[in-house]
Short mmCIF file of C-alpha atoms and ligand atoms in Angstrom, two decimals:
data_model
loop_
_atom_site.label_atom_id
_atom_site.label_comp_id
_atom_site.label_asym_id
_atom_site.label_seq_id
_atom_site.Cartn_x
_atom_site.Cartn_y
_atom_site.Cartn_z
CA MET T 1 32.77 40.01 27.53
CA THR T 2 30.91 41.95 24.38
CA ARG T 3 31.62 40.85 20.84
CA ALA T 4 32.35 43.69 18.67
CA TYR T 5 30.44 44.01 15.07
CA ASN T 6 32.89 42.22 12.55
CA PHE T 7 33.00 43.77 9.12
CA SER T 8 36.19 41.60 7.98
CA ALA T 9 36.02 40.32 4.21
CA GLY T 10 37.16 37.13 4.83
CA PRO T 11 37.51 34.89 7.28
CA ALA T 12 34.57 36.72 8.91
CA THR T 13 32.02 37.05 11.27
CA LEU T 14 30.16 34.10 12.15
CA PRO T 15 26.90 33.66 14.02
CA GLU T 16 27.29 34.00 17.67
CA ALA T 17 24.63 31.19 18.53
CA VAL T 18 26.97 28.60 16.08
CA LEU T 19 30.00 29.47 17.92
CA ARG T 20 28.37 28.96 21.25
CA GLN T 21 27.11 25.79 20.20
CA ALA T 22 30.23 24.60 18.94
CA GLN T 23 31.86 25.99 22.50
CA ALA T 24 29.61 24.17 24.29
CA GLU T 25 29.94 20.87 22.11
CA MET T 26 33.73 20.98 21.95
CA LEU T 27 34.48 18.51 24.62
CA ASP T 28 32.21 16.34 23.97
CA TRP T 29 30.01 16.01 21.11
CA ASN T 30 26.69 14.40 21.62
CA GLY T 31 27.47 12.14 24.41
CA THR T 32 30.23 10.48 22.41
CA GLY T 33 33.31 11.34 24.92
CA ALA T 34 35.19 12.83 22.35
CA SER T 35 35.13 16.15 20.42
CA ILE T 36 33.94 15.84 17.08
CA VAL T 37 37.39 16.99 15.79
CA GLU T 38 38.49 13.77 17.41
CA LEU T 39 36.45 11.55 15.68
CA SER T 40 36.70 9.45 12.82
CA HIS T 41 35.50 10.73 9.59
CA ARG T 42 34.13 7.33 8.38
CA GLY T 43 32.35 6.75 11.67
CA ALA T 44 28.66 6.80 12.28
CA GLU T 45 28.70 10.16 13.99
CA PHE T 46 30.46 12.20 11.92
CA MET T 47 29.02 10.63 8.76
CA ALA T 48 25.60 11.76 9.96
CA VAL T 49 27.29 15.45 10.66
CA ALA T 50 28.35 15.26 7.23
CA ALA T 51 25.02 14.19 5.58
CA GLN T 52 23.01 16.65 7.76
CA ALA T 53 24.92 19.49 6.61
CA GLU T 54 24.53 18.23 3.01
CA ALA T 55 20.60 17.99 3.34
CA ASP T 56 20.45 21.30 4.87
CA LEU T 57 22.51 23.10 2.33
CA ARG T 58 20.32 21.32 -0.45
CA ALA T 59 17.07 22.65 1.31
CA LEU T 60 18.64 25.90 2.08
CA MET T 61 19.55 26.65 -1.47
CA SER T 62 17.15 24.29 -3.54
CA ILE T 63 19.70 22.28 -5.01
CA PRO T 64 17.82 20.05 -7.41
CA ASP T 65 18.87 16.34 -7.49
CA ASP T 66 20.66 16.31 -10.75
CA TYR T 67 23.39 18.28 -8.87
CA ALA T 68 25.90 17.00 -6.66
CA VAL T 69 27.01 19.07 -3.74
CA LEU T 70 31.11 18.36 -2.86
CA PHE T 71 32.65 19.53 0.34
CA LEU T 72 36.28 19.94 -0.37
CA ALA T 73 39.54 20.69 1.32
CA GLY T 74 41.14 24.24 0.24
CA GLY T 75 39.90 27.46 -0.53
CA ALA T 76 38.01 28.91 -3.79
CA THR T 77 41.26 29.67 -5.44
CA THR T 78 42.00 25.66 -5.56
CA GLN T 79 38.40 25.10 -7.16
CA GLN T 80 39.28 27.90 -9.66
CA ALA T 81 42.20 25.82 -10.97
CA LEU T 82 40.53 22.57 -10.92
CA ILE T 83 37.56 23.49 -12.74
CA ALA T 84 39.84 23.69 -15.59
CA LEU T 85 41.16 20.44 -14.87
CA ASN T 86 37.93 18.55 -14.70
CA PHE T 87 35.79 20.25 -17.38
CA ALA T 88 38.07 21.58 -20.46
CA SER T 89 40.43 19.51 -22.86
CA PRO T 90 43.80 20.43 -22.95
CA GLY T 91 43.90 23.78 -24.71
CA GLN T 92 40.33 24.23 -25.05
CA VAL T 93 38.53 27.80 -24.64
CA ALA T 94 37.07 28.92 -21.86
CA ASP T 95 35.28 32.23 -21.62
CA TYR T 96 35.78 34.55 -18.86
CA VAL T 97 33.88 37.84 -17.84
CA VAL T 98 36.02 39.73 -15.99
CA THR T 99 34.48 42.38 -13.43
CA GLY T 100 37.07 42.61 -10.41
CA HIS T 101 40.19 40.91 -8.79
CA TRP T 102 38.60 37.70 -8.20
CA SER T 103 37.84 36.99 -12.44
CA LYS T 104 41.54 37.98 -12.78
CA THR T 105 42.61 35.14 -10.20
CA ALA T 106 40.25 32.97 -11.56
CA ILE T 107 41.90 33.50 -14.99
CA ARG T 108 45.61 33.14 -13.54
CA GLN T 109 44.71 29.99 -12.06
CA VAL T 110 43.84 28.21 -15.52
CA ARG T 111 46.15 29.66 -17.77
CA PRO T 112 48.39 26.26 -17.80
CA TYR T 113 45.64 24.21 -18.77
CA VAL T 114 43.01 26.30 -21.26
CA ASP T 115 43.07 28.75 -24.02
CA VAL T 116 41.34 31.67 -21.74
CA HIS T 117 39.29 33.94 -24.01
CA VAL T 118 37.73 37.36 -22.11
CA ALA T 119 34.48 37.62 -23.43
CA ALA T 120 33.98 40.77 -21.50
CA SER T 121 35.99 43.24 -19.03
CA SER T 122 34.64 46.37 -16.83
CA GLU T 123 38.36 46.87 -15.98
CA GLU T 124 38.84 50.72 -16.38
CA PRO T 125 41.94 52.40 -17.67
CA ASP T 126 43.17 53.14 -13.80
CA GLY T 127 42.86 49.48 -13.14
CA GLY T 128 39.57 49.91 -11.25
CA PHE T 129 36.45 48.21 -11.59
CA ARG T 130 33.01 49.85 -11.32
CA SER T 131 30.58 48.26 -13.29
CA ILE T 132 29.38 44.91 -15.15
CA PRO T 133 29.71 44.65 -18.98
CA PRO T 134 26.26 44.50 -20.41
CA ARG T 135 25.57 40.67 -21.71
CA ALA T 136 24.92 42.30 -25.25
CA GLN T 137 28.28 43.41 -25.33
CA TRP T 138 29.85 39.96 -24.48
CA GLN T 139 31.81 38.14 -27.30
CA LEU T 140 31.07 34.34 -26.17
CA SER T 141 33.08 31.53 -28.16
CA ASP T 142 31.07 28.95 -30.20
CA ASP T 143 32.60 26.17 -28.49
CA ALA T 144 33.61 27.29 -25.02
CA ALA T 145 34.09 24.26 -22.22
CA TYR T 146 31.98 26.85 -19.89
CA VAL T 147 31.68 30.51 -19.51
CA HIS T 148 32.91 31.71 -15.78
CA ILE T 149 31.41 35.06 -13.71
CA THR T 150 32.04 36.10 -10.56
CA ALA T 151 29.00 36.49 -8.80
CA ASN T 152 30.28 38.83 -6.34
CA GLU T 153 33.39 41.02 -6.38
CA THR T 154 34.66 40.77 -2.90
CA ILE T 155 37.42 43.54 -3.28
CA HIS T 156 35.81 46.06 -5.80
CA GLY T 157 31.91 45.67 -4.42
CA VAL T 158 30.58 44.71 -7.70
CA GLU T 159 27.58 42.36 -8.07
CA PHE T 160 25.76 40.69 -10.59
CA ARG T 161 22.20 41.29 -9.80
CA ASP T 162 20.68 38.62 -12.33
CA THR T 163 21.69 35.53 -13.85
CA PRO T 164 23.17 36.11 -17.49
CA ASP T 165 21.73 33.49 -20.31
CA VAL T 166 25.23 32.53 -21.89
CA GLY T 167 23.32 29.82 -24.37
CA ALA T 168 24.85 26.28 -24.72
CA ALA T 169 28.03 26.30 -22.46
CA PRO T 170 27.39 25.62 -18.82
CA LEU T 171 27.56 29.20 -16.81
CA PHE T 172 30.26 28.49 -13.88
CA ALA T 173 30.10 30.71 -11.01
CA ASP T 174 32.29 31.75 -8.11
CA PHE T 175 29.73 32.41 -5.37
CA SER T 176 32.35 32.62 -2.79
CA SER T 177 31.47 35.82 -1.19
CA SER T 178 27.58 35.61 -1.85
CA ILE T 179 26.64 32.22 -1.69
CA ALA T 180 23.11 31.49 0.00
CA SER T 181 22.48 35.08 0.40
CA GLU T 182 19.57 35.23 -1.38
CA PRO T 183 17.08 33.01 -3.85
CA VAL T 184 19.36 31.77 -6.56
CA ASP T 185 18.06 29.32 -9.61
CA VAL T 186 20.79 26.90 -9.22
CA SER T 187 19.67 24.99 -12.56
CA LYS T 188 20.52 28.17 -14.48
CA TYR T 189 24.25 27.15 -13.36
CA GLY T 190 26.37 24.10 -14.62
CA LEU T 191 28.58 24.60 -11.29
CA ILE T 192 28.72 26.89 -8.42
CA TYR T 193 31.38 27.18 -6.10
CA ALA T 194 32.53 28.83 -3.09
CA GLY T 195 35.01 29.19 -0.17
CA ALA T 196 32.96 28.81 3.02
CA GLN T 197 34.80 31.57 4.85
CA LYS T 198 32.56 34.40 3.84
CA ASN T 199 28.95 33.36 4.23
CA LEU T 200 28.71 29.57 5.07
CA GLY T 201 31.48 29.32 7.85
CA PRO T 202 34.93 28.76 8.74
CA VAL T 203 37.84 28.68 6.43
CA GLY T 204 39.50 25.78 4.87
CA ILE T 205 36.53 24.07 3.33
CA SER T 206 34.56 24.82 -0.21
CA VAL T 207 31.54 24.14 -1.50
CA LEU T 208 30.78 22.80 -4.75
CA VAL T 209 27.27 22.41 -6.85
CA VAL T 210 27.57 20.67 -9.88
CA ARG T 211 25.32 19.15 -12.44
CA ARG T 212 25.87 15.63 -12.48
CA ASP T 213 26.49 15.04 -16.23
CA LEU T 214 29.23 17.65 -16.32
CA LEU T 215 31.17 15.17 -13.74
CA GLU T 216 31.27 12.63 -17.04
CA ARG T 217 33.60 15.08 -18.89
CA ALA T 218 37.31 13.75 -19.65
CA GLY T 219 38.68 16.99 -18.62
CA GLN T 220 42.65 16.95 -18.38
CA PRO T 221 45.11 14.36 -17.05
CA ARG T 222 45.31 14.69 -13.76
CA ALA T 223 45.27 12.52 -10.29
CA ASP T 224 42.48 11.21 -8.61
CA ILE T 225 42.55 13.45 -5.70
CA PHE T 226 41.93 16.28 -7.92
CA THR T 227 38.94 14.57 -9.88
CA TYR T 228 35.69 16.02 -8.82
CA ALA T 229 33.80 12.67 -10.12
CA SER T 230 35.78 10.82 -7.42
CA HIS T 231 34.97 13.10 -4.73
CA ALA T 232 31.51 12.45 -5.73
CA ALA T 233 31.34 8.99 -5.82
CA ARG T 234 32.88 8.76 -2.46
CA ASP T 235 30.64 11.64 -0.60
CA SER T 236 33.49 13.67 -0.67
CA MET T 237 35.47 11.23 1.64
CA LEU T 238 38.11 10.39 -0.84
CA ASN T 239 40.57 10.99 1.82
CA THR T 240 40.24 12.89 5.20
CA PRO T 241 38.18 15.96 4.54
CA PRO T 242 38.32 19.16 6.90
CA THR T 243 35.77 17.89 9.18
CA TRP T 244 35.92 20.23 12.08
CA ASN T 245 35.18 22.90 9.09
CA TRP T 246 32.30 20.72 7.96
CA TYR T 247 30.64 20.63 11.20
CA LEU T 248 30.85 24.41 11.78
CA LEU T 249 29.93 24.84 8.03
CA GLY T 250 27.02 22.50 8.97
CA LEU T 251 25.85 24.45 11.96
CA THR T 252 25.79 27.59 10.18
CA VAL T 253 23.69 26.49 7.59
CA ARG T 254 21.32 24.81 10.14
CA TRP T 255 21.41 28.49 11.72
CA MET T 256 20.26 30.01 8.42
CA LEU T 257 17.65 27.49 7.96
CA GLU T 258 16.34 28.35 11.70
CA GLN T 259 16.30 31.78 10.65
CA GLY T 260 13.98 31.55 7.82
CA GLY T 261 16.45 30.57 5.06
CA VAL T 262 17.61 32.83 1.81
CA GLU T 263 14.41 34.62 1.45
CA GLU T 264 15.02 36.06 4.96
CA PHE T 265 18.68 36.64 4.06
CA ALA T 266 17.87 38.23 0.94
CA ARG T 267 15.33 40.82 3.20
CA ARG T 268 18.39 41.31 5.77
CA ASN T 269 21.14 41.54 3.27
CA ALA T 270 19.13 44.25 1.22
CA ALA T 271 18.28 46.04 4.47
CA LYS T 272 21.76 46.31 5.74
CA SER T 273 23.35 47.37 2.13
CA ALA T 274 20.45 49.77 1.93
CA LEU T 275 21.60 51.39 5.23
CA VAL T 276 25.09 51.44 4.28
CA TYR T 277 24.48 52.63 0.92
CA GLY T 278 22.17 55.36 2.38
CA ALA T 279 24.55 56.62 4.69
CA ILE T 280 27.25 57.24 1.96
CA ASP T 281 24.86 58.76 -0.66
CA GLY T 282 23.28 60.77 2.02
CA SER T 283 26.69 62.36 3.13
CA GLY T 284 27.06 65.10 0.51
CA GLY T 285 30.10 63.50 -0.67
CA PHE T 286 31.93 63.15 2.75
CA TYR T 287 31.62 59.45 2.02
CA ARG T 288 32.13 58.15 -1.61
CA ASN T 289 31.24 54.92 -3.16
CA GLU T 290 32.01 54.65 -6.93
CA VAL T 291 30.23 51.64 -8.11
CA ALA T 292 27.26 51.90 -10.77
CA PRO T 293 24.34 51.70 -8.47
CA ALA T 294 22.73 48.99 -10.22
CA VAL T 295 25.21 46.58 -9.53
CA ARG T 296 26.45 47.82 -6.54
CA SER T 297 27.25 44.70 -4.23
CA ARG T 298 24.94 43.64 -0.89
CA MET T 299 27.80 42.12 0.42
CA ASN T 300 30.97 44.11 0.33
CA ILE T 301 30.81 48.03 0.38
CA PRO T 302 33.97 49.79 -0.73
CA PHE T 303 33.78 53.51 0.37
CA PHE T 304 35.99 56.26 0.64
CA LEU T 305 36.59 59.72 2.46
CA PRO T 306 38.17 62.95 1.36
CA ASP T 307 41.94 62.16 2.36
CA ASP T 308 43.93 59.38 4.15
CA THR T 309 44.40 61.36 7.18
CA LEU T 310 40.57 61.05 7.86
CA THR T 311 40.93 57.51 6.67
CA THR T 312 43.36 56.55 9.29
CA ARG T 313 41.24 58.45 12.15
CA PHE T 314 38.05 56.63 10.90
CA LEU T 315 39.71 53.15 11.17
CA SER T 316 41.24 53.69 14.60
CA GLU T 317 37.88 55.20 16.15
CA SER T 318 35.57 53.04 14.54
CA LYS T 319 37.62 50.11 16.29
CA ALA T 320 37.37 51.71 19.60
CA ALA T 321 33.87 51.96 19.20
CA GLY T 322 33.45 47.89 18.53
CA LEU T 323 33.52 48.05 14.71
CA LEU T 324 36.16 45.93 13.52
CA ALA T 325 38.28 45.30 10.17
CA LEU T 326 36.77 48.19 8.14
CA LYS T 327 40.35 49.04 6.19
CA GLY T 328 39.54 48.73 2.38
CA HIS T 329 41.61 46.06 0.42
CA LYS T 330 45.14 47.36 -0.51
CA ALA T 331 44.25 47.23 -4.25
CA VAL T 332 41.45 49.47 -3.57
CA GLY T 333 42.02 51.53 -0.62
CA GLY T 334 40.04 53.53 1.36
CA LEU T 335 37.30 51.38 3.72
CA ARG T 336 35.07 48.40 2.98
CA ALA T 337 32.00 46.94 4.96
CA SER T 338 31.42 43.67 4.19
CA LEU T 339 27.70 42.60 5.18
CA TYR T 340 27.37 38.80 5.06
CA ASN T 341 24.69 36.69 6.30
CA ALA T 342 25.99 36.60 9.99
CA MET T 343 26.18 40.13 10.34
CA PRO T 344 23.00 41.56 12.14
CA VAL T 345 20.97 44.61 10.99
CA GLU T 346 22.21 45.97 14.19
CA GLY T 347 25.60 46.09 13.23
CA ALA T 348 25.04 47.97 9.96
CA GLN T 349 22.87 50.42 11.96
CA ALA T 350 25.77 50.65 14.49
CA LEU T 351 28.21 51.43 11.43
CA VAL T 352 25.71 53.91 10.19
CA ASP T 353 25.36 55.67 13.34
CA PHE T 354 29.20 55.87 13.78
CA MET T 355 29.45 57.28 10.17
CA ALA T 356 27.01 60.16 11.17
CA ASP T 357 28.72 60.98 14.53
CA PHE T 358 32.00 60.81 12.44
CA GLN T 359 30.96 63.40 9.76
CA ARG T 360 29.73 65.57 12.41
CA ARG T 361 32.79 65.87 14.09
CA ASN T 362 35.22 65.67 10.85
CA GLY T 363 32.70 67.01 7.99
C1 PLP P 401 37.88 35.20 -0.89
C2 PLP P 401 37.67 34.88 -2.51
C3 PLP P 401 38.13 33.98 -2.99
C4 PLP P 401 39.70 33.46 -2.79
O1 PLP P 401 39.30 32.09 -1.82
P1 PLP P 401 40.63 31.56 -1.03
O2 PLP P 401 39.53 30.36 -0.09
O3 PLP P 401 41.43 32.43 -0.04
O4 PLP P 401 41.30 30.78 -2.10
C5 PLP P 401 37.85 33.82 -4.48
N1 PLP P 401 36.75 34.21 -4.96
C6 PLP P 401 36.02 35.19 -4.33
C7 PLP P 401 34.77 35.82 -4.68
C8 PLP P 401 36.46 35.37 -2.90
O5 PLP P 401 35.60 36.23 -2.52
#
C-alpha cells in the first residue's frame, strides 16, 4: 500500500506516524486490555492522556499560564457562536474584520446575540477576497466586547502575516487552518480557537485558548454546557469529551514537538508554500493565484488554469498520480492545495513536479 499525498482542506492529512501509532494501539492501549476509545474519560488512563495533550499543546504553542486551554466537542463554527454568548452582553457591539468566507460565517453565527460592527472588509465587487484591509483603515468601536479576525482564510487563501494591534478590546482569532503552523505570541490575543481537523488532528474536537480573566465575563443567558468557564473549571470534562479525537490530537501534538516544534513547522510551511507559489508565478500565466503577495496563505493556495476543461483534466490526472483533493472550494472554483503541518515538503515537491509536467503537455 502506498499513501497518496492528500491536499484536502479539511478533514486533512494526518502524520503517517500518528496513524500507525493509533493503529498499533487500537485494540489494547498501553497494556490496559482495552482500546483508548473504550475507557472511561474519568479513569486514570484517559485523564493522563488528556493532561499530556494539554501539557504538550502548551509547550508547542508557548501558552502562558494565565490562559486556559479547553478541548471541546464540536467544530470551529460552534465556537464562533459561543464566543458571543460567553463574552458579550446582549446586544453589545462586537467588531469583525472580514477577509473571506470564514469571517462571514463567524458573523452569521453571532447575529442573534450581538450588534455586529464590520470594522473593515476586503470583499471585492465580484464577491472575492484577495487582500487584508490595512490596519490604519479599520474603524474599531470604542466599546466593543472583542475584535474578531480570521487568522487564515481557508477558502480564499488569505492569511494575516502579523498580529494587528487593536487597542483595549481583546483580540479574538479563528486559527482553525493555521494553528501551530508557526510561532505566535499568544499573549497578544484574548482568545484563539480552532477546529482540530486542519493542523492539529481529527475532526470532532476544537481547541480554545483563552485568557482566564475573560472567563469572568457575564456574557448572556445560556446553559452551563455552553459556558466556557464551567468547562475550564472541570478540565473540559463537564460532560463526556470526544476522547478518541482528544487522544489523536495528543498524538499529533506530540509528533510536532518531536519534529522540532513550531519553529520547524514554520520553516517547512514556508518552504512548501514557496515551492507552490514559485511554480504558479513561474508558469508565465498558465497557473494563476490572485491574492496580494504580502498576504498569501502558507496553508491554502487557491489557483486557476486558463479554462474549465484543463481544470477537469488536471484534477483527474493529478488524482491518478497520487495527488488527492486538489479541487477548489465551490465559492472560488479552480484548484486549491492545502499544505498543513502534516503535509511533507516532498508532497509539495511532487505537486510542483506534476504542475510542470502538466503544463508541458497542455500549455
Ligand atoms: C474549517 C474552518 C471552520 C469551520 O470548522 P468546522 O469544524 O467545520 O465548524 C471555521 N473557520 C475556519 C478558518 C476554517 O478553516
